[in-house]
mmCIF file of C-alpha atoms in Angstrom:
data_model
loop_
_atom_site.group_PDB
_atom_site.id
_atom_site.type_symbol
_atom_site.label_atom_id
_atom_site.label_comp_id
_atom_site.label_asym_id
_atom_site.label_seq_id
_atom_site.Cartn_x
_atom_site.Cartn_y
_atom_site.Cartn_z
ATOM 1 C CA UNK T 1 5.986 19.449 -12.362
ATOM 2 C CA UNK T 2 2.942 17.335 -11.885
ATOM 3 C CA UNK T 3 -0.303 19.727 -11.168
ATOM 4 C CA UNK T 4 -3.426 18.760 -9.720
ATOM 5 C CA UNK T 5 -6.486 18.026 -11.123
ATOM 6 C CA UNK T 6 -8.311 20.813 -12.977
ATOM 7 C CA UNK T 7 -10.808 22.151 -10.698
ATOM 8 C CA UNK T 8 -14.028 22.373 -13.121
ATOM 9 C CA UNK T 9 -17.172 23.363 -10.908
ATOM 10 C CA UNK T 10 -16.576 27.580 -10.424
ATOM 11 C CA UNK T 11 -14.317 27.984 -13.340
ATOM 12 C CA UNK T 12 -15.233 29.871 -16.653
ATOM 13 C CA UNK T 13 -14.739 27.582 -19.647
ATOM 14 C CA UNK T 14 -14.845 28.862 -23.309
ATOM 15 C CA UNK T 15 -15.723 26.324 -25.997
ATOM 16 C CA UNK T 16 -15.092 27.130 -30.073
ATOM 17 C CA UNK T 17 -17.638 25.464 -32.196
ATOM 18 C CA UNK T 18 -20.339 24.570 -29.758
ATOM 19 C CA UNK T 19 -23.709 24.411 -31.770
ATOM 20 C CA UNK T 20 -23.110 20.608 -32.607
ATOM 21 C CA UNK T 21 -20.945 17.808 -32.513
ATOM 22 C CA UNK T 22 -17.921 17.395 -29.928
ATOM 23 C CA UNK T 23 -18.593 20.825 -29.115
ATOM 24 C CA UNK T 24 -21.684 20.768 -27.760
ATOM 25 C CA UNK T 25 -21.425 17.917 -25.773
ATOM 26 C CA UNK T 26 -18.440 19.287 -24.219
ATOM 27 C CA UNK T 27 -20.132 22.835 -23.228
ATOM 28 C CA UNK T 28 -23.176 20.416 -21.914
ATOM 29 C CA UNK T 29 -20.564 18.419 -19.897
ATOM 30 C CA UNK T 30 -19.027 21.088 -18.514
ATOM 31 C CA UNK T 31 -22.101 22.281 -17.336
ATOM 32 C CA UNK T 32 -22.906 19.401 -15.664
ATOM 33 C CA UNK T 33 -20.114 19.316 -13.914
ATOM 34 C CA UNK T 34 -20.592 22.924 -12.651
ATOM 35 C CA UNK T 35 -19.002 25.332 -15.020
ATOM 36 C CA UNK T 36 -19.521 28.853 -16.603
ATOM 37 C CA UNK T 37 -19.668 28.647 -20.152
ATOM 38 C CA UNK T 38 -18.979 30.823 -22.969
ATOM 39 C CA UNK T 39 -19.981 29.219 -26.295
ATOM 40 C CA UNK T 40 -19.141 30.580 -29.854
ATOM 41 C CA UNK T 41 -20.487 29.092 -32.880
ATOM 42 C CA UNK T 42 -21.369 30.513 -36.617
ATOM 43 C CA UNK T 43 -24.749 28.795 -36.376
ATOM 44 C CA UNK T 44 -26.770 30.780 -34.243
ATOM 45 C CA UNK T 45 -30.296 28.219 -34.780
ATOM 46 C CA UNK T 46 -27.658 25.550 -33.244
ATOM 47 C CA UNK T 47 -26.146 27.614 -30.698
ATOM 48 C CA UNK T 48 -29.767 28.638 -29.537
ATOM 49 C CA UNK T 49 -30.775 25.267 -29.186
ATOM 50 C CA UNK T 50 -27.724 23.830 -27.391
ATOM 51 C CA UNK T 51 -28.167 27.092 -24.859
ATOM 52 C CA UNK T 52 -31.794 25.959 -24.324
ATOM 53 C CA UNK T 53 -30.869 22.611 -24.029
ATOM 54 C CA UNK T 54 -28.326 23.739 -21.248
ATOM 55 C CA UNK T 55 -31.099 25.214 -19.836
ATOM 56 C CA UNK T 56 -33.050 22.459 -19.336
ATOM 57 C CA UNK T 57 -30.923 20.064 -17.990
ATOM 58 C CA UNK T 58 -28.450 21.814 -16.049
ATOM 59 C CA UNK T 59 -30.604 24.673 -14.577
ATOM 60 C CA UNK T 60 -28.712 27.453 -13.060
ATOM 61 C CA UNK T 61 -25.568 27.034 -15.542
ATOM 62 C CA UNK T 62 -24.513 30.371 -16.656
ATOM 63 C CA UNK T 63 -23.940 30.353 -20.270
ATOM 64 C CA UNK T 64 -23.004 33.375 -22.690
ATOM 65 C CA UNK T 65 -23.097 32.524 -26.349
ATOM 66 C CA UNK T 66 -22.102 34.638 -29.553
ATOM 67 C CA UNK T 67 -22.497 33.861 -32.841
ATOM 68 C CA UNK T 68 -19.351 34.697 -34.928
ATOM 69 C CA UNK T 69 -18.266 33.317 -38.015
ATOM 70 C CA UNK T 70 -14.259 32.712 -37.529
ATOM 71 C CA UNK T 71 -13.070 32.740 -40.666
ATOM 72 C CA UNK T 72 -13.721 36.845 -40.826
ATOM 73 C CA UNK T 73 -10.825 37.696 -38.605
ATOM 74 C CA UNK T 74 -12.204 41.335 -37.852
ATOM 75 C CA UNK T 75 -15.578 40.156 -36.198
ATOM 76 C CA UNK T 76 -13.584 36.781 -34.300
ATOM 77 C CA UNK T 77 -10.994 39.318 -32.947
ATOM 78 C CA UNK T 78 -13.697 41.699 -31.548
ATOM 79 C CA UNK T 79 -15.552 38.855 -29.614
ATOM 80 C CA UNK T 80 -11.912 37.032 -28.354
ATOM 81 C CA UNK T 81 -11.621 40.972 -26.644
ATOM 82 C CA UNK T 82 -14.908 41.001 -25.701
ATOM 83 C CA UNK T 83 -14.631 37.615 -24.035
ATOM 84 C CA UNK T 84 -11.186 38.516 -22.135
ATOM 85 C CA UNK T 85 -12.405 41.769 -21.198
ATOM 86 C CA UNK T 86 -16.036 40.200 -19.511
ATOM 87 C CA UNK T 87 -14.923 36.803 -18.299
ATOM 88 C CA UNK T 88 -11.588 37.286 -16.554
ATOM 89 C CA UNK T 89 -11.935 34.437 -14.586
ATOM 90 C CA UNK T 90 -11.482 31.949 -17.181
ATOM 91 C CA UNK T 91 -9.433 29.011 -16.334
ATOM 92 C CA UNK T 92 -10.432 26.703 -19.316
ATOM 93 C CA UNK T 93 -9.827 27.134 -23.076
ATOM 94 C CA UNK T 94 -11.236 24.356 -25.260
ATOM 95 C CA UNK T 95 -10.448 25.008 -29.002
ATOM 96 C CA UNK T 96 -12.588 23.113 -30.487
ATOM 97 C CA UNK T 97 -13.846 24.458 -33.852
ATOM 98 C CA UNK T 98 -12.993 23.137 -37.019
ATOM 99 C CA UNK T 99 -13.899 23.284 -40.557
ATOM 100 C CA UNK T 100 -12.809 20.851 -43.505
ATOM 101 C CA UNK T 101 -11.737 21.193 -47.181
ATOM 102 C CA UNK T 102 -11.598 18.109 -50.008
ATOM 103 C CA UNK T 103 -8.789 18.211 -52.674
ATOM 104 C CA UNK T 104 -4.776 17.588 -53.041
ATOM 105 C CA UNK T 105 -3.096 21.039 -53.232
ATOM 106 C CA UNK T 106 -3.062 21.178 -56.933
ATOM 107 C CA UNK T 107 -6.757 21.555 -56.442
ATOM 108 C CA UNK T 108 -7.269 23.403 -53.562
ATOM 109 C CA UNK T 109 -6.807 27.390 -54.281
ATOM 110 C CA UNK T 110 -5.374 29.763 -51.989
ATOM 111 C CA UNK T 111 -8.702 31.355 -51.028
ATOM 112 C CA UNK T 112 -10.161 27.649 -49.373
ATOM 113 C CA UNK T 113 -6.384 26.965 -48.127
ATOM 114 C CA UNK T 114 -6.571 30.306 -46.455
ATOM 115 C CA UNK T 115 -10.114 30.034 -44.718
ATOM 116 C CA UNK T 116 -9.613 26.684 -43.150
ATOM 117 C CA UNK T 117 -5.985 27.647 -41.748
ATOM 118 C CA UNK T 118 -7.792 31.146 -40.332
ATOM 119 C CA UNK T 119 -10.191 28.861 -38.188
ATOM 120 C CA UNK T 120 -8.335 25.923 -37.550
ATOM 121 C CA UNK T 121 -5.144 27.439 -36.288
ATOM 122 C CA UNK T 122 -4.814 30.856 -36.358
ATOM 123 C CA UNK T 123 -8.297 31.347 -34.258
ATOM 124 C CA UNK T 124 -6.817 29.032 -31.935
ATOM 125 C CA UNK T 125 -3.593 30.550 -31.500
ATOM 126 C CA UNK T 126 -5.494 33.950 -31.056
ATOM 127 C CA UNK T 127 -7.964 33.244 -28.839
ATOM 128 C CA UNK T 128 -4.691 31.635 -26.229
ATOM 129 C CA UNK T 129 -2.618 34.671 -26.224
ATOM 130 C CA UNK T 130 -5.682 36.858 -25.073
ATOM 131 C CA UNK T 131 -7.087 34.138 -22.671
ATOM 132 C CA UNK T 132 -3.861 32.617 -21.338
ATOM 133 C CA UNK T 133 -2.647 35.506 -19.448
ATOM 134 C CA UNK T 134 -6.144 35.562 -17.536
ATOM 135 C CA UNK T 135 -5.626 32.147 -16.791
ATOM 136 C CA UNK T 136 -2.192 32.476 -15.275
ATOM 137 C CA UNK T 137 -3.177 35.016 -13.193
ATOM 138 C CA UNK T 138 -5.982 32.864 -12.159
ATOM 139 C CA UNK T 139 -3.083 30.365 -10.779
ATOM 140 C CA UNK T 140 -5.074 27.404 -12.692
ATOM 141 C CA UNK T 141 -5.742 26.787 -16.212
ATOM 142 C CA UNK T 142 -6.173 24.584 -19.098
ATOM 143 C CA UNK T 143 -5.947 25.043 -23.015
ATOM 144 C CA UNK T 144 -7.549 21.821 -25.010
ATOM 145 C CA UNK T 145 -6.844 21.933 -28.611
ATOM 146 C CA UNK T 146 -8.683 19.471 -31.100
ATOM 147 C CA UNK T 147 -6.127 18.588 -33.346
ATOM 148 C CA UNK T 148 -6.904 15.325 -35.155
ATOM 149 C CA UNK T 149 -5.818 11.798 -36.689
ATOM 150 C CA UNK T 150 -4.661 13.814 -39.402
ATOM 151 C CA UNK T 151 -2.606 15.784 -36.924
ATOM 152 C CA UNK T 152 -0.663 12.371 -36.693
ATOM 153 C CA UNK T 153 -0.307 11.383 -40.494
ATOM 154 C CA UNK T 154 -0.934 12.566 -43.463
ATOM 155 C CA UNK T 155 -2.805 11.329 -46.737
ATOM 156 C CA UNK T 156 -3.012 12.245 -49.825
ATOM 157 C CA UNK T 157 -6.205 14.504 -50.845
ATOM 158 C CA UNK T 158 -6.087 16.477 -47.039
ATOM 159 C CA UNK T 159 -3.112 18.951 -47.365
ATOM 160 C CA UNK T 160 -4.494 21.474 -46.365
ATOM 161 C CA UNK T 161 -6.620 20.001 -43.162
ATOM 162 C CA UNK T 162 -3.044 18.481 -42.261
ATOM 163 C CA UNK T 163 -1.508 21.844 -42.260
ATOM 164 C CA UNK T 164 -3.808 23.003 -40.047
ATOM 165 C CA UNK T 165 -4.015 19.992 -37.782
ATOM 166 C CA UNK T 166 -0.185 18.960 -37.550
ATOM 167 C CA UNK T 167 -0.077 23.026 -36.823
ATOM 168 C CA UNK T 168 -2.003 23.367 -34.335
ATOM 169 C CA UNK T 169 -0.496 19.657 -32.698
ATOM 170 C CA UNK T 170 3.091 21.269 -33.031
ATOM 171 C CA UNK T 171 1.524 24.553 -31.340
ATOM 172 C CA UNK T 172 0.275 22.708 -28.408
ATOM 173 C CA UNK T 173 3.480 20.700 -27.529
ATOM 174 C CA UNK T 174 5.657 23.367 -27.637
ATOM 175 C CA UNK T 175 3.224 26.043 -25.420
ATOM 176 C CA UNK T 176 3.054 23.082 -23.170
ATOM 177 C CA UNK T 177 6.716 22.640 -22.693
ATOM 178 C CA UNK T 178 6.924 26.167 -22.348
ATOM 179 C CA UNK T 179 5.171 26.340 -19.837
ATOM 180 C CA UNK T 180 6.198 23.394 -17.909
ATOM 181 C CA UNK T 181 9.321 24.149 -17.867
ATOM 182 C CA UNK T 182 8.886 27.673 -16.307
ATOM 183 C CA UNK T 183 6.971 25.900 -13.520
ATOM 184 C CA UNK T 184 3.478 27.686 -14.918
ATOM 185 C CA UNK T 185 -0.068 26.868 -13.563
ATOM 186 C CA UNK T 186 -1.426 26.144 -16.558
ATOM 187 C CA UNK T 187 -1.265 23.245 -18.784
ATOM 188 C CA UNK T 188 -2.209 21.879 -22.513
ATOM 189 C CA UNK T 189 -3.895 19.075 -23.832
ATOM 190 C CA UNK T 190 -3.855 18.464 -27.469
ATOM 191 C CA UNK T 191 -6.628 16.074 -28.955
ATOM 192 C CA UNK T 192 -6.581 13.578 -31.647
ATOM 193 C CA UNK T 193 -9.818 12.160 -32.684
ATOM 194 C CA UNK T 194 -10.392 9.721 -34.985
ATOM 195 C CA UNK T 195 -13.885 9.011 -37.151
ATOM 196 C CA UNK T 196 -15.853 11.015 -34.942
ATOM 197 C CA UNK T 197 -19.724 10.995 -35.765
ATOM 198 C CA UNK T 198 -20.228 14.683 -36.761
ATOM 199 C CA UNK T 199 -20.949 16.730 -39.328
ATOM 200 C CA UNK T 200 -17.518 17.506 -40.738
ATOM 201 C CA UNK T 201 -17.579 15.030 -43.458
ATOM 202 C CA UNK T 202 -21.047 16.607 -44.866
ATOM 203 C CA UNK T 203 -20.123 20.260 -44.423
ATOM 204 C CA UNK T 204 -16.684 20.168 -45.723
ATOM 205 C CA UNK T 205 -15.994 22.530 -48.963
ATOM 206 C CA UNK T 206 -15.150 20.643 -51.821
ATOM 207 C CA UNK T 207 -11.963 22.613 -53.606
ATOM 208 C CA UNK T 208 -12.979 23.924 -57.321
ATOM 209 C CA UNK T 209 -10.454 21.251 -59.084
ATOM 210 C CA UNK T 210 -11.789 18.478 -57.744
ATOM 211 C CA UNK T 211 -14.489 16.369 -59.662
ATOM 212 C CA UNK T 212 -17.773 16.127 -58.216
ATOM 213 C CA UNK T 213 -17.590 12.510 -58.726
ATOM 214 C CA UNK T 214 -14.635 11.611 -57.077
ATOM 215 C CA UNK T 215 -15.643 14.121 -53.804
ATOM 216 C CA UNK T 216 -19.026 12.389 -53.309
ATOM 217 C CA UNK T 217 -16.983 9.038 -53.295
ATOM 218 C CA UNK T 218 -14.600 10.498 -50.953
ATOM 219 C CA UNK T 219 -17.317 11.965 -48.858
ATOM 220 C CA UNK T 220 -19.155 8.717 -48.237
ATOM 221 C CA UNK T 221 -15.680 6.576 -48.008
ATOM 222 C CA UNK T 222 -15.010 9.691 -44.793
ATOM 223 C CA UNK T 223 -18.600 9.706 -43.687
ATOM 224 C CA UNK T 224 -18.706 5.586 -43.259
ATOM 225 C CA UNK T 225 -15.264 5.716 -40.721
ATOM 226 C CA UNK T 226 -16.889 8.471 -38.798
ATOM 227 C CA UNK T 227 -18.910 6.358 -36.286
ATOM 228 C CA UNK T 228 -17.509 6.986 -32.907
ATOM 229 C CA UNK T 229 -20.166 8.908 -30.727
ATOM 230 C CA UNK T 230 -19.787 12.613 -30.416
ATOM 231 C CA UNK T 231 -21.024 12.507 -26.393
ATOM 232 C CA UNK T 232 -18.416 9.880 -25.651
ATOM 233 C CA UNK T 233 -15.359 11.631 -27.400
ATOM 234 C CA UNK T 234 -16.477 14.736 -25.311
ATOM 235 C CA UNK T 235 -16.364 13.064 -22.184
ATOM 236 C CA UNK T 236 -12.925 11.492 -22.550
ATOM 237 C CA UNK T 237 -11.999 15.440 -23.532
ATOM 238 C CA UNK T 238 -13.336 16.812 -20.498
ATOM 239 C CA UNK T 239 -11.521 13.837 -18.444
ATOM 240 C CA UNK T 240 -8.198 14.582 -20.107
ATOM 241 C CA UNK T 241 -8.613 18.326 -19.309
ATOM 242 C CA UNK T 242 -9.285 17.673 -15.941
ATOM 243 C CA UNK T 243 -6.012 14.742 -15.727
ATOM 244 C CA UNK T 244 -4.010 17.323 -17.391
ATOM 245 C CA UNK T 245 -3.228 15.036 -19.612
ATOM 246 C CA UNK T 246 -1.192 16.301 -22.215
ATOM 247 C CA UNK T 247 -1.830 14.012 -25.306
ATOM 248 C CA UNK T 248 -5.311 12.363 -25.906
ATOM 249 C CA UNK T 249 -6.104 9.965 -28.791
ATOM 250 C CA UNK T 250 -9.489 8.945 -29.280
ATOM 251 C CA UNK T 251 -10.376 5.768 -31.263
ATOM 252 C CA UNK T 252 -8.788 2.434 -31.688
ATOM 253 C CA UNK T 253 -8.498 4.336 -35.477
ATOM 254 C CA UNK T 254 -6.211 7.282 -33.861
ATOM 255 C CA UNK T 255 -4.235 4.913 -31.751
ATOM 256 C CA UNK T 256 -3.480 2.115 -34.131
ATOM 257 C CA UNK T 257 -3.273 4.529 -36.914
ATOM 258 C CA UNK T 258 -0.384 6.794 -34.373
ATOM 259 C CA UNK T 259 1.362 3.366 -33.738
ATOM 260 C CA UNK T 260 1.633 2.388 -37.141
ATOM 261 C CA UNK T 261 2.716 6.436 -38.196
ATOM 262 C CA UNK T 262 5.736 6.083 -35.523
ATOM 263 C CA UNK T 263 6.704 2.294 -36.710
ATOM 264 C CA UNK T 264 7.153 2.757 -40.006
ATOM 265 C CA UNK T 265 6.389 6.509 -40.997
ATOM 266 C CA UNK T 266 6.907 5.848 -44.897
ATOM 267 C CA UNK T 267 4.230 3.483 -44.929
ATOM 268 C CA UNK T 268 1.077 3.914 -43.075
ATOM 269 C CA UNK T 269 -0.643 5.339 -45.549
ATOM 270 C CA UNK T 270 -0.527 2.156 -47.511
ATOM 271 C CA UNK T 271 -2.264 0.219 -44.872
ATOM 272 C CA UNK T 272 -4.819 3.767 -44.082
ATOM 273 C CA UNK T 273 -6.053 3.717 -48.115
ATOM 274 C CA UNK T 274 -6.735 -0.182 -48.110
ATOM 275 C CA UNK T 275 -8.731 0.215 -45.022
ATOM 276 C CA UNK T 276 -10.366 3.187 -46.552
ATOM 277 C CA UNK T 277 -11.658 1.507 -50.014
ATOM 278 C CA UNK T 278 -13.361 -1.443 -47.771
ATOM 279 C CA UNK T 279 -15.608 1.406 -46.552
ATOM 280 C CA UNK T 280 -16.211 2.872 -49.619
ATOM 281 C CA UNK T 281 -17.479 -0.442 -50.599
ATOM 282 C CA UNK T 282 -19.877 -0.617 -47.648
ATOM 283 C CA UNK T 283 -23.716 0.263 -48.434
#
């Protein structure tokens, strides 16, 4: 069943992680083009800002923000009710948030492995069983889940981000064939960005067995391929949403990178670690 295009302007849109990055510049496009927004973050200075920001540029947009840290389950579960219960005419769903941890699993206990899989796909998987039923009833919806180029491979030192990204990727298809297949008004993109210029690389927990050393080299070698602009990768979001497109890779890294993984899926990694030693070496 092909549906039409997502109608933005009117519609209630909720966006994870929203005090920087991707996530801000998706709440600010949405706003633009005429949405409600309801913006979560952990940062509340951030969150602030990007609300004023909002402010200024889009006056009139109605946005509702809470700060909520979503690794404590208690306090994330009490604002996904509070969010169902005061917006129920949400019709968009973008799960955006994400959080990063640096070490193979030898190193990585089960506390660190834990926290990331709580926000990166157990929040999301939460927050669309409360807020998918609204948007059903709505008759129009869309849930946008940032998975990422590690959603589509997976190298060594990232175990547990790649649990929690090929997750959340193997959540989305299968909701979205659920749902197309019982004819539903509501679709699901999933999202695969590559080096995206945010903060991930710097805020990412480094796992107790890993040398500092070695995880400052890794940091820089991640923070030198992240140079695709935040704004832009939010705007092709927002246009996939609105498509309904169900897949979305952002990058020539993510697309060559998702070519070479379905080739020859023994050896991409080979090519992956080559390319990222040459950026280590960068100044």
């Amino acid at each position: 069943m092909k549906r039409p295009e997502l109608v933005v302007a009117g519609g209630t849109a909720v966006v994870t992680g929203a005090a920087g990055g991707m996530g801000e510049h998706i709440a600010k496009g949405l706003a633009r083009r005429g949405a409600d927004l309801v913006i979560l973050d952990r940062d509340a200075d951030g969150l602030a800002r990007v609300v004023a920001d909002i402010g200024r540029e889009t006056p009139g947009a109605r946005v509702t923000s809470h700060v909520v840290d979503l690794a404590d389950r208690a306090a994330a579960d009490a604002v996904i009710a509070r969010i169902r219960d005061a917006h129920p005419g949400v019709t968009m769903l973008f799960n955006n948030a994400g959080v990063a941890v640096g070490g193979r699993f030898t190193q990585v206990d089960a506390e660190d492995f834990d926290w990331l899989l709580e926000i990166n796909l157990l929040v999301p998987i939460r927050f669309t069983r409360a807020l998918l039923p609204l948007m059903l009833e709505n008759g129009e919806g869309q849930v946008v889940n940032t998975s990422s180029l590690f959603g589509l491979v997976g190298p060594p030192g990232q175990s547990a981000y790649c649990t929690s990204k090929f997750g959340l990727r193997g959540f989305s298809e299968s909701l979205r064939s659920e749902l197309e297949e019982e004819g539903k008004p509501v679709g699901v993109t999933v999202v695969h960005p590559g080096g995206i210029r945010t903060n991930i690389a710097v805020n990412a927990r480094v796992a107790g067995g890993v040398d500092p050393a070695e995880a400052e080299r890794n940091r820089r070698a991640f923070a030198k391929m992240l140079s695709f602009p935040a704004d832009k990768a939010a705007e092709e979001i927002i246009e996939a949403a609105v498509a309904r497109r169900p897949r979305l890779l952002i990058g020539n890294d993510a697309k060559a990178l998702d070519t070479m993984a379905r080739i020859s899926p023994s050896r991409y990694w080979s090519v992956m670690s080559r390319a990222m030693a040459l950026a280590a070496k960068r100044k």
